XYZ file of C-alpha atoms in Angstrom:
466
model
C 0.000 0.000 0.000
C 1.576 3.415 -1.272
C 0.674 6.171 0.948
C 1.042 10.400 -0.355
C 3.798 11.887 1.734
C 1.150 13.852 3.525
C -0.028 10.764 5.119
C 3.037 9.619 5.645
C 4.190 12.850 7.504
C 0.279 12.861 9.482
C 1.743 9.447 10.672
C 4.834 10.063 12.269
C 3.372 13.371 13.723
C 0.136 11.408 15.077
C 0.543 7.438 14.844
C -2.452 6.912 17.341
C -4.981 9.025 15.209
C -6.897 6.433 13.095
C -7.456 4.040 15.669
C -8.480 6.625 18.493
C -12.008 7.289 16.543
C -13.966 4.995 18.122
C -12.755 5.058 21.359
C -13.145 8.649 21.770
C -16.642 8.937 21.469
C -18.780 8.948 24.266
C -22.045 6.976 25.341
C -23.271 10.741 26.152
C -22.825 12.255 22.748
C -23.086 12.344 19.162
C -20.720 12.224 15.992
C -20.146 14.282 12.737
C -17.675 14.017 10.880
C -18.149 18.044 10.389
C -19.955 20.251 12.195
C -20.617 23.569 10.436
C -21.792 26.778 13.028
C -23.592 28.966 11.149
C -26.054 28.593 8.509
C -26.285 32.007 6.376
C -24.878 32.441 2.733
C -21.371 30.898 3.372
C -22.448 28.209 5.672
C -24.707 27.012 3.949
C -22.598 26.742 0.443
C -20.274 25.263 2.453
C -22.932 22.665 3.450
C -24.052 22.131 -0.019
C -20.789 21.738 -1.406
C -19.367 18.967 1.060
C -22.848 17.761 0.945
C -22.871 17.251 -3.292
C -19.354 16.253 -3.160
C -18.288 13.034 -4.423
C -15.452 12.684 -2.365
C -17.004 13.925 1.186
C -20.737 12.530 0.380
C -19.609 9.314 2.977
C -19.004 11.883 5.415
C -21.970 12.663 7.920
C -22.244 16.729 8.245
C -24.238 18.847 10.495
C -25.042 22.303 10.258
C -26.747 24.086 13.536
C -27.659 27.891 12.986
C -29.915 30.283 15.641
C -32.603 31.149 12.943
C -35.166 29.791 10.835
C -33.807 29.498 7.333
C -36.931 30.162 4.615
C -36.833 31.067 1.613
C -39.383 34.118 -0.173
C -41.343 33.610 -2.983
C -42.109 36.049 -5.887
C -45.220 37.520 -3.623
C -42.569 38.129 -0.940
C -41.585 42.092 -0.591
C -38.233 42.729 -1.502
C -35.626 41.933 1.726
C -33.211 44.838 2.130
C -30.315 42.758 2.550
C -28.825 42.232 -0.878
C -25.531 40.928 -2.348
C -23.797 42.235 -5.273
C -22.910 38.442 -6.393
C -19.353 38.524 -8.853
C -19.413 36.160 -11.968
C -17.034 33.406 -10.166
C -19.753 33.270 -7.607
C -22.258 32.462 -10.087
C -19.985 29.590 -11.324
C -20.172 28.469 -7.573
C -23.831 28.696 -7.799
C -24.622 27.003 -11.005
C -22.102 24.139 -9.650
C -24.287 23.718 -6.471
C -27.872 23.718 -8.648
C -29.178 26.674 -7.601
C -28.184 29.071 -10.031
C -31.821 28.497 -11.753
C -33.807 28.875 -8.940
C -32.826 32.147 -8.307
C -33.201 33.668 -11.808
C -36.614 31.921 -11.539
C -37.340 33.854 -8.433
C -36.234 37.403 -9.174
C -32.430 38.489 -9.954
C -31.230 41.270 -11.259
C -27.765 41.800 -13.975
C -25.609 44.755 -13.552
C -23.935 45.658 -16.754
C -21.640 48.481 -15.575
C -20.833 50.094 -12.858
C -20.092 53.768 -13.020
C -17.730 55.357 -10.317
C -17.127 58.767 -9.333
C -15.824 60.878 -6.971
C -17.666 64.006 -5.517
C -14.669 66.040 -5.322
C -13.821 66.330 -8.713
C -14.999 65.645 -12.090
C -12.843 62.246 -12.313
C -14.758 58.964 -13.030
C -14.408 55.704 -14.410
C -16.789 53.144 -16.058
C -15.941 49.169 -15.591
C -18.062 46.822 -18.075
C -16.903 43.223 -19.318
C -15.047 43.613 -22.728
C -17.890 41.197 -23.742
C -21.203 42.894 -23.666
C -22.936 39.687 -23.037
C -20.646 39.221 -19.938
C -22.220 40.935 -16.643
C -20.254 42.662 -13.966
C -22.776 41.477 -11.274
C -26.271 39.969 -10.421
C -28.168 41.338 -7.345
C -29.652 38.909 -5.044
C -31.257 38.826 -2.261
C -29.517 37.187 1.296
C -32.316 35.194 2.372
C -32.769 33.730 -1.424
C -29.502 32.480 -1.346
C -29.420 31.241 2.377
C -33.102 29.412 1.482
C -32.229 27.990 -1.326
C -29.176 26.846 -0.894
C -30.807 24.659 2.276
C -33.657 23.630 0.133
C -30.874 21.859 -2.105
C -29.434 20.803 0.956
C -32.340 18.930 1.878
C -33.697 17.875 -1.057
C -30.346 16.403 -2.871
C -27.512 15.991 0.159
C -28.954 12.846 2.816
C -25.671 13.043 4.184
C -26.131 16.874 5.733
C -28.563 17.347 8.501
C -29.429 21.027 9.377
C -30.956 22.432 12.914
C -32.016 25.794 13.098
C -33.030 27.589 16.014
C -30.461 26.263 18.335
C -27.606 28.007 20.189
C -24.174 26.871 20.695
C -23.371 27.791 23.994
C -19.552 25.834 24.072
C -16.749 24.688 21.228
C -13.748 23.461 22.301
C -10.757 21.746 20.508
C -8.125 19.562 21.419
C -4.477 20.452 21.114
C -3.703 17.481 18.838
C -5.495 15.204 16.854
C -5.740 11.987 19.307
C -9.393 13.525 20.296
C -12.124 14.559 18.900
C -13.918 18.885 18.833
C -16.488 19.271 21.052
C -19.812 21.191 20.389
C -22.326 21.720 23.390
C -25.740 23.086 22.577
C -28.077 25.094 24.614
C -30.475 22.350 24.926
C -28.095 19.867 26.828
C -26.898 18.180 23.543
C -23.070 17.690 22.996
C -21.825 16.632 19.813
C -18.591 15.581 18.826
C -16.388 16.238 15.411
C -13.706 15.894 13.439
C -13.995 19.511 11.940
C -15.479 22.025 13.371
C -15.930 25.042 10.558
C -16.788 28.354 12.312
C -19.391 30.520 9.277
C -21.338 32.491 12.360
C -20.449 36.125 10.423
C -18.029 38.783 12.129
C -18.798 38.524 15.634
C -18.128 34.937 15.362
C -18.773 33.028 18.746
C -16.658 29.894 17.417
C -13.930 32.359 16.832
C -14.032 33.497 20.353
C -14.601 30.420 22.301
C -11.454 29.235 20.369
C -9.333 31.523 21.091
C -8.074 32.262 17.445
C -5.920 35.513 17.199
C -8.117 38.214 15.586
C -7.260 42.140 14.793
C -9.962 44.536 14.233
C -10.626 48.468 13.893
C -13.678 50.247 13.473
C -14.020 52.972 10.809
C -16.329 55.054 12.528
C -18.955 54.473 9.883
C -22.241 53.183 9.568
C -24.056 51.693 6.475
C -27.506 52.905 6.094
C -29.408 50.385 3.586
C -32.739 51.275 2.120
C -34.999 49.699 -1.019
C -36.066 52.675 -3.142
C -38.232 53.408 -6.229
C -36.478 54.655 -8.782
C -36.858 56.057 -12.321
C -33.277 55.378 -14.216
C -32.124 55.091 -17.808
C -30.952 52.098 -19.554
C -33.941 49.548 -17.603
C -31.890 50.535 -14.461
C -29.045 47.922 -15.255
C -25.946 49.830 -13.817
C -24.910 50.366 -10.711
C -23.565 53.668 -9.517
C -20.956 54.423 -6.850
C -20.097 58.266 -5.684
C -17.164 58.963 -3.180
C -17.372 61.268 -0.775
C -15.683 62.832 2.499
C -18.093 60.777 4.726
C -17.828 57.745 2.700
C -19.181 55.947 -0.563
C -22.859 55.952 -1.367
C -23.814 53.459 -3.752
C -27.171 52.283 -5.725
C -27.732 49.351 -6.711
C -30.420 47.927 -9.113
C -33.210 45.431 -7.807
C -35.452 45.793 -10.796
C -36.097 48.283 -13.716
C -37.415 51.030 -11.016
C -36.340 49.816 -7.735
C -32.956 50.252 -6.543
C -30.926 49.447 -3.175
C -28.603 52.400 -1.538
C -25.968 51.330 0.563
C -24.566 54.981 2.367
C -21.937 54.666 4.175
C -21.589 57.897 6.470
C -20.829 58.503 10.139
C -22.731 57.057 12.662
C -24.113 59.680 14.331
C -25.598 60.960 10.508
C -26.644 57.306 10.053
C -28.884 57.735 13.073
C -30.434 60.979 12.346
C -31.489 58.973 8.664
C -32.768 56.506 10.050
C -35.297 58.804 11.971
C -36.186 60.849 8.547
C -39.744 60.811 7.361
C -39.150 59.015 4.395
C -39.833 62.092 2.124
C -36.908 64.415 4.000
C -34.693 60.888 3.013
C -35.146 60.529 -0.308
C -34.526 64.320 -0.473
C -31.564 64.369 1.459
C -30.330 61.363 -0.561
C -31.321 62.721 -4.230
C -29.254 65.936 -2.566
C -26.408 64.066 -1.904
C -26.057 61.983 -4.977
C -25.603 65.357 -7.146
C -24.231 67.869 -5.333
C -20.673 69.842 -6.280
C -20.571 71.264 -2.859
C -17.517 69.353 -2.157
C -15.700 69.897 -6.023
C -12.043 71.142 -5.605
C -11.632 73.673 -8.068
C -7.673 73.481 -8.242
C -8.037 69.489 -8.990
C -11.007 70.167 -11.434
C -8.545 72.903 -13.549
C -5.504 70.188 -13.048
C -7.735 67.761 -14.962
C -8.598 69.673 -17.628
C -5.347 70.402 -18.822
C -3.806 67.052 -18.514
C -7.702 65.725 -20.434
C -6.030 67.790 -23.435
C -2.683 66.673 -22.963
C -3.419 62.607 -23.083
C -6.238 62.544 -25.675
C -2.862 62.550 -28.104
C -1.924 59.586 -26.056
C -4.667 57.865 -24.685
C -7.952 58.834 -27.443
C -10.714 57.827 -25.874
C -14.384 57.912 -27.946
C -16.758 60.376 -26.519
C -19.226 58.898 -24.253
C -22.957 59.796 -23.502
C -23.232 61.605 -20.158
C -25.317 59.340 -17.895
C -26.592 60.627 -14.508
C -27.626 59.211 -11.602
C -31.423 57.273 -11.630
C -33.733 60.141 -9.385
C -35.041 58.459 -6.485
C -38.985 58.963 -6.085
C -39.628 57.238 -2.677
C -38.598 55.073 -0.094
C -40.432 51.570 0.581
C -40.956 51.150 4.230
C -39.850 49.235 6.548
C -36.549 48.595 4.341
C -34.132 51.187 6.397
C -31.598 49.725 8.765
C -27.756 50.550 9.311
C -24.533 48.263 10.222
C -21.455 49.592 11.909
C -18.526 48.952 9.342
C -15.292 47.702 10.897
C -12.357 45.835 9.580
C -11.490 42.596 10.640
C -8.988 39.289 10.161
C -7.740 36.575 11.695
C -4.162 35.969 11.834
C -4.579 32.362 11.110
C -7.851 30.925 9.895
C -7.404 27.315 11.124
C -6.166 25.174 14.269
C -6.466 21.529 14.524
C -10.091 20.727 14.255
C -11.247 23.805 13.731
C -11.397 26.368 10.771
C -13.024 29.715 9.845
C -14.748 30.984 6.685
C -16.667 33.644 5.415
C -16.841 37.013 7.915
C -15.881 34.664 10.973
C -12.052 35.089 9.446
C -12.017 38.248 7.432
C -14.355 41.152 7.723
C -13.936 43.835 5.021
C -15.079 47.187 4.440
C -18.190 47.181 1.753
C -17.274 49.651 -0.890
C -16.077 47.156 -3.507
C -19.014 45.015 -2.908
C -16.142 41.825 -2.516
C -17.124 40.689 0.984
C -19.454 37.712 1.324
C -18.024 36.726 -2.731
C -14.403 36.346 -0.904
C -16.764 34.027 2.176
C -17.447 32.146 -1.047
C -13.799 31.833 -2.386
C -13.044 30.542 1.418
C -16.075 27.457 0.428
C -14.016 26.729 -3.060
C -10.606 26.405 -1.573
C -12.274 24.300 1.688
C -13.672 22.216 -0.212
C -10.881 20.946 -2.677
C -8.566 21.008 0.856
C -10.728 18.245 2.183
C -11.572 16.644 -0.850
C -7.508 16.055 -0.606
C -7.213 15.084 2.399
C -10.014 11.953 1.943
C -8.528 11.064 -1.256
C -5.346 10.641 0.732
C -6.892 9.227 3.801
C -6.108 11.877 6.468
C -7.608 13.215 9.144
C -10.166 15.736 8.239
C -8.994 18.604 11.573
C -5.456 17.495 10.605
C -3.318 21.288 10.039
C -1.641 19.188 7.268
C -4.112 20.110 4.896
C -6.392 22.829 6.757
C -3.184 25.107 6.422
C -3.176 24.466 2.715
C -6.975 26.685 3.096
C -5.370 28.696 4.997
C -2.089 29.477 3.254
C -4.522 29.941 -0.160
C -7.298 31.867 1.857
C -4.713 34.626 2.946
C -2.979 35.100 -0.112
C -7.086 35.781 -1.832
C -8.393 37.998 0.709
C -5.377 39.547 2.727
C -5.076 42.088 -0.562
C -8.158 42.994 -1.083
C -9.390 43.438 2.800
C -5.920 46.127 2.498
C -6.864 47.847 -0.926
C -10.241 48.306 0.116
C -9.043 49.778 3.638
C -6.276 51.881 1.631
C -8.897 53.106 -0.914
C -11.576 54.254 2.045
C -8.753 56.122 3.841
C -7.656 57.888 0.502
C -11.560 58.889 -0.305
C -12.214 60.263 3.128
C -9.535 63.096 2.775
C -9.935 66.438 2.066
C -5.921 67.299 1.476
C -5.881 68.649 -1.809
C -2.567 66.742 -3.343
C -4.211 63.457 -2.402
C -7.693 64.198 -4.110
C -5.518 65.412 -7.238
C -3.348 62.038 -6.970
C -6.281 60.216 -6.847
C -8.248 61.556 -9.362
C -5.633 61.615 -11.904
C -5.374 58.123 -10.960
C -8.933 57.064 -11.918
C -8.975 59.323 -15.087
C -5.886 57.628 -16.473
C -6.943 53.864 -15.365
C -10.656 55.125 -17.461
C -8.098 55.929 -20.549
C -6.017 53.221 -21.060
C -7.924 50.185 -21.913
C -5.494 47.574 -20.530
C -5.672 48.198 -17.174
C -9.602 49.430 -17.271
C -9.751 45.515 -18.375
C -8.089 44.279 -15.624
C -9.747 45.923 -12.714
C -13.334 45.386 -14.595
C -11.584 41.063 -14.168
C -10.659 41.890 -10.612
C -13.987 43.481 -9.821
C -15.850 40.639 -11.085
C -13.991 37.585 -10.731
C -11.543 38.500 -7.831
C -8.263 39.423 -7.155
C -6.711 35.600 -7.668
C -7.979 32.955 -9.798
C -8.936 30.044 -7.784
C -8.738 26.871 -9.387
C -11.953 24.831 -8.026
């Protein structure tokens, strides 16, 4: 019998693993080979993807998550929790068999997405070199969460889910001759193999673990609404303005109903929140147009070097598009979340790993958050698809710190740019907004690297192979 040099190395380090299994469960408890905490948009994929796997579908999984997990129906009023969902996520979905689902329940294709900045006339367009190629769908959370556990149920017998129960204890052991232990509110206490921590940013698992985490907080809030809208173009581009207090984007739902995610400070997040929703949309209308902020030295900078590189960089005239007027505000859709960055040094111990928010939290403005959660599922998944093929231990760090070594080198960049580009929009120092603007005006000339960040944008900052 030829064993990989992995096992071979998981041997000398822990000879007494295989046979310890049985032993080491209790009369008191139960077993799963994985227990997954947390049952939202990446928990749930990574349910469905162990689940439809045909390595892992031996494997019995459990998934345990606080709430009820349903998902709407067409008659259902629009949730105001949306994702901006990249093209590689698609691929994810249409791998899982869900993809169809959701376009037959309501989603929504961004073609472009139009960027500017509020203190100067400096934008940029990004569109797919291939018109028939998308930028982004929008989709609803709870769509995704529901349907992914509908496919869950209906095509993975190996995957159990409980909702409405609270873990109140996780431990792990410091090597691999015992099993994780999970202890539920109820009395239960389960016992693992793996123990994958999806429970969002103020992760529990990641606490009771005691994994090494750095965070800040940016002293901003996002205020999220559902809006009616009249736009050009069937409303299929979403708009992003810069500002001193942070980005305010729009995002289209349907040909006259958009989502705003403004980011601002929290104390001006609370006073919108308490708006009648007239003095809101007014206030946000306001805000999407006005040159009250325009630097005049940057604006007269521009023009000149416009003249200058149309010798070097010709670009076509384009038609002027402005931003779709927002007629009212559909109630009950206003709430705001304190924005904060967040990582974990390492995303994995033995037994235990984290995905999604639980390891990385990023700031929102490039819309990559929950699509890098669903990166983390991808390079999971073909991790422990590795380590069955070669027989190992599924909590063994010989192959949970390939995830992790792969994770970090995807999201570590783009949690940084993101915090980099927040800082550099929030200033008012006159050399930076010049630098910066000159910056997006040249990357909207030359086509090369307008191509590349419209890739990056869409499909991520890495390519991941699975």
């Amino acid at each position: 019998l030829c064993l990989s040099p992995k096992v071979s190395m998981l041997s000398r380090i822990h000879p007494l693993t295989r046979c310890s299994y049985s032993s080491a469960v209790t009369a008191t408890s139960s077993f799963y080979d994985i227990i997954i905490i947390g049952g939202g948009m990446v928990g749930n994929a990574m349910a469905c993807s162990l689940g439809l796997s045909e390595y892992l579908k031996s494997k019995k999984i459990l998934v345990l998550d606080s709430a009820e997990i349903k998902a709407p129906t067409k008659n259902s009023p629009y949730g105001y929790r949306v994702t901006a969902v990249a093209p590689h996520s698609v691929l994810l979905f249409q791998k899982l068999g869900i993809w169809n689902d959701l376009v037959d329940l309501r989603v929504k294709r961004v073609d472009r997405l139009q960027v500017l900045d509020s203190c100067s006339h400096s934008s940029i367009r990004f569109a797919q070199p291939d018109p028939c190629n998308e930028v982004a769908h929008m989709i609803e959370n709870n769509a995704i969460i529901g349907f992914l556990a509908n496919r869950i149920k209906t095509s993975c017998p190996n995957v159990t889910i409980r909702t409405k129960v609270k873990v109140v204890d996780c431990r792990t052991p410091s090597g691999l001759d015992e099993f994780a232990t999970v202890a539920l509110d109820n009395g239960t206490k389960l016992q693992t193999s793996l123990i994958i921590g999806a429970d969002g940013a103020r992760s529990m698992v990641r606490d009771m673990l005691d994994f090494k985490y750095t965070s800040w907080g940016y002293g901003q809030s996002a205020v999220v609404a559902n809006l009616r809208v009249q736009a050009m173009e069937n409303n299929c581009v979403a708009w992003e303005r810069f500002t001193p207090s942070g980005p305010v984007a729009l995002l289209p739902l349907t040909e006259n109903m958009s989502s705003v995610t403004w980011t601002t400070s929290a104390e001006h997040a609370e006073k919108l929140l308490s708006l009648p929703p007239e003095e809101f949309v007014n206030e946000l209308n306001d805000f999407l147009t006005t040159d009250i902020h325009q630097n005049s030295i940057t604006n007269q900078f521009l023009s000149l070097t416009g003249q200058v590189l149309k010798g070097v960089f010709p670009v076509s005239e384009k038609p002027k598009l402005t931003f779709p007027t927002v007629i009212s505000l559909y109630e009950g859709t206003r709430a705001r979340f304190p924005l904060a960055f967040g990582h974990t040094y390492s995303y994995v111990v033995p037994r235990a790993a984290l995905i999604g928010d639980a390891a990385h939290r990023i700031h929102p403005l490039a819309g990559q958050g929950v699509n890098l959660g669903w990166s983390d599922v991808k390079i999971l998944l073909s991790c422990l698809e590795q380590c069955v093929i070669d027989g190992g231990d599924l909590g063994s760090l010989t192959y949970l710190s390939d995830y992790d070594t792969q994770g970090q080198r995807r999201n570590v960049p783009v949690q940084v740019a993101c915090d980099w580009l927040n800082r550099l929009y929030l200033t008012s120092n006159t050399p930076l907004i010049l630098i910066r603007s000159l910056g997006l005006n040249m990357v909207d000339r030359f086509t090369p690297l307008k191509v590349y960040f419209s890739f990056c944008i869409s499909f991520g900052f890495t390519v991941v192979s699975k």
